[in-house]
PDB file of C-alpha atoms in Angstrom:
ATOM      1  CA  UNK A 176     -45.792 -47.926  67.508  1.00 85.00           C
ATOM      2  CA  UNK A 177     -47.406 -45.644  64.552  1.00 90.00           C
ATOM      3  CA  UNK A 178     -45.241 -47.800  62.190  1.00 93.00           C
ATOM      4  CA  UNK A 179     -46.824 -50.705  63.467  1.00 93.00           C
ATOM      5  CA  UNK A 180     -50.720 -49.346  62.991  1.00 92.00           C
ATOM      6  CA  UNK A 181     -49.709 -47.734  59.354  1.00 89.00           C
ATOM      7  CA  UNK A 182     -48.265 -51.778  57.968  1.00 90.00           C
ATOM      8  CA  UNK A 183     -51.217 -53.089  59.746  1.00 89.00           C
ATOM      9  CA  UNK A 184     -53.440 -50.516  58.051  1.00 86.00           C
ATOM     10  CA  UNK A 185     -51.800 -51.242  54.924  1.00 84.00           C
ATOM     11  CA  UNK A 186     -51.890 -55.151  55.091  1.00 84.00           C
ATOM     12  CA  UNK A 187     -55.774 -54.696  55.912  1.00 84.00           C
ATOM     13  CA  UNK A 188     -56.702 -52.080  53.397  1.00 78.00           C
ATOM     14  CA  UNK A 189     -53.954 -52.501  50.701  1.00 72.00           C
ATOM     15  CA  UNK A 190     -51.652 -49.975  49.343  1.00 67.00           C
ATOM     16  CA  UNK A 191     -52.795 -49.877  45.365  1.00 71.00           C
ATOM     17  CA  UNK A 192     -56.406 -49.204  46.190  1.00 67.00           C
ATOM     18  CA  UNK A 193     -56.239 -45.387  46.462  1.00 68.00           C
ATOM     19  CA  UNK A 194     -54.087 -44.259  43.317  1.00 73.00           C
ATOM     20  CA  UNK A 195     -54.739 -41.089  42.273  1.00 78.00           C
ATOM     21  CA  UNK A 196     -55.663 -41.009  38.803  1.00 82.00           C
ATOM     22  CA  UNK A 197     -53.185 -38.832  36.157  1.00 82.00           C
ATOM     23  CA  UNK A 198     -55.218 -35.891  34.361  1.00 86.00           C
ATOM     24  CA  UNK A 199     -53.900 -35.678  31.116  1.00 86.00           C
ATOM     25  CA  UNK A 200     -54.701 -31.724  30.424  1.00 90.00           C
ATOM     26  CA  UNK A 201     -52.667 -31.424  26.802  1.00 89.00           C
ATOM     27  CA  UNK A 202     -54.197 -33.203  23.117  1.00 92.00           C
ATOM     28  CA  UNK A 203     -51.261 -35.365  22.584  1.00 91.00           C
ATOM     29  CA  UNK A 204     -49.919 -38.131  24.608  1.00 88.00           C
ATOM     30  CA  UNK A 205     -46.211 -37.995  25.355  1.00 87.00           C
ATOM     31  CA  UNK A 206     -44.594 -41.635  26.404  1.00 88.00           C
ATOM     32  CA  UNK A 207     -42.917 -41.262  29.845  1.00 87.00           C
ATOM     33  CA  UNK A 208     -38.996 -41.243  29.549  1.00 92.00           C
ATOM     34  CA  UNK A 209     -37.513 -44.605  31.302  1.00 94.00           C
ATOM     35  CA  UNK A 210     -34.014 -45.334  32.042  1.00 95.00           C
ATOM     36  CA  UNK A 211     -31.762 -47.117  29.243  1.00 94.00           C
ATOM     37  CA  UNK A 212     -29.328 -49.180  30.583  1.00 96.00           C
ATOM     38  CA  UNK A 213     -26.094 -49.719  29.028  1.00 95.00           C
ATOM     39  CA  UNK A 214     -25.832 -52.888  26.969  1.00 93.00           C
ATOM     40  CA  UNK A 215     -23.795 -55.688  28.985  1.00 93.00           C
ATOM     41  CA  UNK A 216     -23.439 -58.534  26.282  1.00 91.00           C
ATOM     42  CA  UNK A 217     -22.288 -61.998  27.977  1.00 92.00           C
ATOM     43  CA  UNK A 218     -20.132 -62.711  24.741  1.00 89.00           C
ATOM     44  CA  UNK A 219     -18.980 -60.633  21.646  1.00 86.00           C
ATOM     45  CA  UNK A 220     -21.259 -60.355  18.700  1.00 87.00           C
ATOM     46  CA  UNK A 221     -18.195 -60.062  16.431  1.00 85.00           C
ATOM     47  CA  UNK A 222     -15.110 -62.247  16.468  1.00 84.00           C
ATOM     48  CA  UNK A 223     -12.428 -59.952  15.537  1.00 82.00           C
ATOM     49  CA  UNK A 224     -12.947 -56.234  15.170  1.00 78.00           C
ATOM     50  CA  UNK A 225     -12.735 -54.726  11.388  1.00 78.00           C
ATOM     51  CA  UNK A 226      -9.142 -53.316  10.171  1.00 76.00           C
ATOM     52  CA  UNK A 227      -9.220 -50.251   8.516  1.00 72.00           C
ATOM     53  CA  UNK A 228     -10.260 -50.818   4.732  1.00 80.00           C
ATOM     54  CA  UNK A 229      -8.323 -48.051   2.902  1.00 87.00           C
ATOM     55  CA  UNK A 230      -4.623 -48.618   3.751  1.00 89.00           C
ATOM     56  CA  UNK A 231      -1.932 -46.968   1.006  1.00 90.00           C
ATOM     57  CA  UNK A 232      -2.363 -50.654  -0.728  1.00 92.00           C
ATOM     58  CA  UNK A 233      -5.691 -50.375  -0.724  1.00 93.00           C
ATOM     59  CA  UNK A 234      -6.550 -47.730  -2.226  1.00 95.00           C
ATOM     60  CA  UNK A 235      -4.052 -47.348  -5.530  1.00 95.00           C
ATOM     61  CA  UNK A 236      -5.082 -50.332  -7.529  1.00 95.00           C
ATOM     62  CA  UNK A 237      -3.076 -50.530 -10.116  1.00 94.00           C
ATOM     63  CA  UNK A 238      -1.087 -48.026 -12.788  1.00 95.00           C
ATOM     64  CA  UNK A 239      -2.234 -47.595 -16.368  1.00 94.00           C
ATOM     65  CA  UNK A 240      -0.282 -47.666 -18.928  1.00 90.00           C
ATOM     66  CA  UNK A 241      -2.196 -46.787 -22.087  1.00 94.00           C
ATOM     67  CA  UNK A 242      -1.289 -44.562 -24.673  1.00 95.00           C
ATOM     68  CA  UNK A 243      -2.527 -41.360 -23.364  1.00 95.00           C
ATOM     69  CA  UNK A 244      -1.537 -42.506 -19.891  1.00 95.00           C
ATOM     70  CA  UNK A 245       2.245 -42.998 -21.091  1.00 95.00           C
ATOM     71  CA  UNK A 246       2.055 -39.499 -23.235  1.00 96.00           C
ATOM     72  CA  UNK A 247       0.522 -37.900 -19.469  1.00 95.00           C
ATOM     73  CA  UNK A 248       3.624 -39.069 -17.986  1.00 94.00           C
ATOM     74  CA  UNK A 249       6.145 -37.463 -20.788  1.00 94.00           C
ATOM     75  CA  UNK A 250       4.670 -34.599 -21.387  1.00 95.00           C
ATOM     76  CA  UNK A 251       2.956 -33.390 -18.160  1.00 95.00           C
ATOM     77  CA  UNK A 252       5.348 -35.516 -15.597  1.00 95.00           C
ATOM     78  CA  UNK A 253       1.844 -37.237 -14.231  1.00 96.00           C
ATOM     79  CA  UNK A 254       1.099 -40.472 -13.500  1.00 96.00           C
ATOM     80  CA  UNK A 255      -2.302 -42.111 -13.712  1.00 96.00           C
ATOM     81  CA  UNK A 256      -3.833 -44.618 -11.419  1.00 97.00           C
ATOM     82  CA  UNK A 257      -6.720 -46.734 -10.975  1.00 97.00           C
ATOM     83  CA  UNK A 258      -8.091 -45.992  -7.372  1.00 97.00           C
ATOM     84  CA  UNK A 259     -10.787 -47.231  -4.866  1.00 95.00           C
ATOM     85  CA  UNK A 260     -13.622 -45.447  -5.331  1.00 96.00           C
ATOM     86  CA  UNK A 261     -13.904 -44.745  -1.728  1.00 94.00           C
ATOM     87  CA  UNK A 262     -10.319 -42.863  -1.342  1.00 95.00           C
ATOM     88  CA  UNK A 263     -10.666 -39.356  -1.511  1.00 95.00           C
ATOM     89  CA  UNK A 264      -7.652 -36.967  -3.119  1.00 96.00           C
ATOM     90  CA  UNK A 265      -5.866 -36.988   0.727  1.00 96.00           C
ATOM     91  CA  UNK A 266      -5.860 -40.557   0.920  1.00 95.00           C
ATOM     92  CA  UNK A 267      -4.274 -41.192  -2.738  1.00 96.00           C
ATOM     93  CA  UNK A 268      -1.901 -38.387  -1.797  1.00 96.00           C
ATOM     94  CA  UNK A 269      -0.766 -40.442   1.122  1.00 95.00           C
ATOM     95  CA  UNK A 270      -0.480 -43.325  -0.739  1.00 96.00           C
ATOM     96  CA  UNK A 271       1.744 -42.267  -3.133  1.00 96.00           C
ATOM     97  CA  UNK A 272       3.770 -40.511  -0.675  1.00 95.00           C
ATOM     98  CA  UNK A 273       4.164 -43.679   1.430  1.00 95.00           C
ATOM     99  CA  UNK A 274       4.761 -46.332  -1.229  1.00 94.00           C
ATOM    100  CA  UNK A 275       7.172 -44.630  -3.973  1.00 94.00           C
ATOM    101  CA  UNK A 276       8.183 -41.444  -1.394  1.00 94.00           C
ATOM    102  CA  UNK A 277       7.243 -38.989  -3.805  1.00 94.00           C
ATOM    103  CA  UNK A 278       5.109 -35.982  -3.388  1.00 95.00           C
ATOM    104  CA  UNK A 279       2.070 -34.794  -5.294  1.00 96.00           C
ATOM    105  CA  UNK A 280       1.671 -31.802  -6.603  1.00 96.00           C
ATOM    106  CA  UNK A 281      -1.825 -31.858  -7.903  1.00 96.00           C
ATOM    107  CA  UNK A 282      -4.240 -34.510  -7.949  1.00 97.00           C
ATOM    108  CA  UNK A 283      -7.208 -34.831 -10.175  1.00 97.00           C
ATOM    109  CA  UNK A 284      -9.780 -37.702  -9.704  1.00 98.00           C
ATOM    110  CA  UNK A 285     -12.671 -38.712 -11.942  1.00 97.00           C
ATOM    111  CA  UNK A 286     -15.438 -41.764 -12.347  1.00 98.00           C
ATOM    112  CA  UNK A 287     -15.054 -43.994 -15.761  1.00 97.00           C
ATOM    113  CA  UNK A 288     -18.126 -44.911 -17.012  1.00 97.00           C
ATOM    114  CA  UNK A 289     -17.859 -48.065 -15.525  1.00 97.00           C
ATOM    115  CA  UNK A 290     -17.363 -47.223 -12.235  1.00 96.00           C
ATOM    116  CA  UNK A 291     -13.860 -47.397 -11.165  1.00 97.00           C
ATOM    117  CA  UNK A 292     -12.423 -43.977 -10.263  1.00 98.00           C
ATOM    118  CA  UNK A 293      -9.321 -43.016 -11.902  1.00 98.00           C
ATOM    119  CA  UNK A 294      -6.671 -40.709 -10.804  1.00 97.00           C
ATOM    120  CA  UNK A 295      -3.960 -38.050 -12.165  1.00 97.00           C
ATOM    121  CA  UNK A 296      -1.155 -37.592 -10.270  1.00 97.00           C
ATOM    122  CA  UNK A 297       0.766 -34.473 -11.206  1.00 97.00           C
ATOM    123  CA  UNK A 298       4.416 -34.567  -9.974  1.00 96.00           C
ATOM    124  CA  UNK A 299       6.552 -31.515  -8.619  1.00 96.00           C
ATOM    125  CA  UNK A 300       9.053 -30.347 -11.592  1.00 94.00           C
ATOM    126  CA  UNK A 301      12.394 -31.798  -9.638  1.00 94.00           C
ATOM    127  CA  UNK A 302      10.667 -35.446  -9.510  1.00 93.00           C
ATOM    128  CA  UNK A 303      10.531 -37.125 -13.232  1.00 94.00           C
ATOM    129  CA  UNK A 304       7.333 -39.099 -13.492  1.00 94.00           C
ATOM    130  CA  UNK A 305       9.163 -41.122 -16.011  1.00 94.00           C
ATOM    131  CA  UNK A 306      11.730 -42.190 -13.330  1.00 94.00           C
ATOM    132  CA  UNK A 307       8.958 -43.581 -10.757  1.00 94.00           C
ATOM    133  CA  UNK A 308       7.050 -45.361 -13.539  1.00 94.00           C
ATOM    134  CA  UNK A 309      10.566 -47.145 -14.232  1.00 93.00           C
ATOM    135  CA  UNK A 310      10.800 -47.545 -10.319  1.00 91.00           C
ATOM    136  CA  UNK A 311       7.207 -49.069 -10.248  1.00 90.00           C
ATOM    137  CA  UNK A 312       8.067 -51.441 -12.917  1.00 89.00           C
ATOM    138  CA  UNK A 313       5.380 -50.421 -15.837  1.00 81.00           C
ATOM    139  CA  UNK A 314       7.526 -49.261 -18.310  1.00 77.00           C
TER     140      UNK A 314
END
């Protein structure tokens, strides 16, 4: 019966009539933290997932066959490539390994004034850069 009396009293008086006021004691007001639910979308916003854009074929763009690049091949056992600007030395090394089955001893990179990245790929002494260049087909 006490429950019924409490319900009758709540119905007559109302439940929101005696809300206590919150006393703020600090000069700054901080928004109370509320519940953040995870998103449950009704449909995918993108039709297909994006694939990795920097694979070995997009890292190495093209070999350079200028006179100075040819001199590098003959004298310093070094291949010269134009590469993707976003590629780092590890990307370049892996791409050369996958595409041409050659380990790179050292890689130097620079960004040319026209905005393209150039990579000097030094090959080990036991691998001839001239043979690799012939295999690629730019000599």
